[in-house]
Amino acid sequence: PKLVVKFGKEMVSRWEAECELMMNFTSAENKVHHRWLERIGFSFTPDTYPVGDYQAPFKLFYRYSNV
């Protein structure tokens, strides 16, 4: 986990060379990960999406590249 935090921005830059759009979901309650994702260049949609049996709220995060 420490290496992901340390090299996250570099890793995402490498992935950008191959992917025009990167996106995934994260728990809406996980504010620590949200701050980190924003620091490395991801954005969030304003809505939350219910996921799973308990309909837990998740947020969609994404990043566009200039491939």
CSV table of C-alpha atoms in Angstrom, one decimal:
chain,number,residue,atom,x,y,z
A,1,PRO,CA,0.0,0.0,0.0
A,2,LYS,CA,2.8,2.5,0.8
A,3,LEU,CA,4.3,2.0,-2.7
A,4,VAL,CA,0.9,2.6,-4.3
A,5,VAL,CA,0.6,5.9,-2.4
A,6,LYS,CA,4.2,6.9,-3.2
A,7,PHE,CA,4.1,6.0,-6.9
A,8,GLY,CA,0.4,6.3,-7.6
A,9,LYS,CA,0.8,9.4,-9.8
A,10,GLU,CA,3.6,7.8,-11.8
A,11,MET,CA,1.6,4.6,-12.2
A,12,VAL,CA,-1.5,6.4,-13.5
A,13,SER,CA,0.7,8.4,-16.0
A,14,ARG,CA,1.9,5.1,-17.4
A,15,TRP,CA,-1.6,3.7,-17.7
A,16,GLU,CA,-2.7,6.9,-19.5
A,17,ALA,CA,-0.4,5.9,-22.4
A,18,GLU,CA,-2.8,3.0,-23.1
A,19,CYS,CA,-6.1,4.1,-21.7
A,20,GLU,CA,-8.2,7.1,-22.8
A,21,LEU,CA,-10.6,6.7,-19.8
A,22,MET,CA,-9.9,5.1,-16.4
A,23,MET,CA,-12.8,4.7,-14.1
A,24,ASN,CA,-14.0,2.6,-11.1
A,25,PHE,CA,-16.1,2.8,-8.0
A,26,THR,CA,-15.1,3.4,-4.4
A,27,SER,CA,-17.2,3.4,-1.2
A,28,ALA,CA,-18.8,6.8,-0.7
A,29,GLU,CA,-17.7,6.7,2.9
A,30,ASN,CA,-14.0,6.3,2.2
A,31,LYS,CA,-12.9,9.9,2.3
A,32,VAL,CA,-9.2,9.0,2.7
A,33,HIS,CA,-9.2,7.3,-0.7
A,34,HIS,CA,-11.2,10.1,-2.2
A,35,ARG,CA,-8.5,12.6,-1.2
A,36,TRP,CA,-5.7,10.4,-2.6
A,37,LEU,CA,-7.5,9.8,-5.9
A,38,GLU,CA,-8.1,13.5,-6.3
A,39,ARG,CA,-4.4,14.2,-5.6
A,40,ILE,CA,-3.4,11.9,-8.4
A,41,GLY,CA,-5.8,13.5,-10.9
A,42,PHE,CA,-9.1,11.6,-10.6
A,43,SER,CA,-12.5,13.3,-10.5
A,44,PHE,CA,-15.8,12.1,-9.0
A,45,THR,CA,-19.3,12.2,-10.3
A,46,PRO,CA,-21.7,14.0,-7.9
A,47,ASP,CA,-24.0,11.1,-7.6
A,48,THR,CA,-23.7,7.9,-5.5
A,49,TYR,CA,-24.8,4.5,-6.7
A,50,PRO,CA,-26.3,1.7,-4.6
A,51,VAL,CA,-24.2,-1.5,-4.8
A,52,GLY,CA,-24.8,-5.0,-3.5
A,53,ASP,CA,-27.4,-6.6,-1.3
A,54,TYR,CA,-27.3,-3.8,1.2
A,55,GLN,CA,-27.3,-1.1,-1.4
A,56,ALA,CA,-24.2,0.5,0.0
A,57,PRO,CA,-23.5,3.9,-1.6
A,58,PHE,CA,-20.5,4.0,-4.0
A,59,LYS,CA,-19.0,6.9,-5.9
A,60,LEU,CA,-17.8,6.7,-9.5
A,61,PHE,CA,-14.3,8.1,-10.1
A,62,TYR,CA,-12.6,8.7,-13.4
A,63,ARG,CA,-9.8,10.3,-15.3
A,64,TYR,CA,-9.5,11.1,-19.0
A,65,SER,CA,-6.2,11.2,-20.8
A,66,ASN,CA,-5.0,12.7,-24.1
A,67,VAL,CA,-4.2,9.5,-25.8
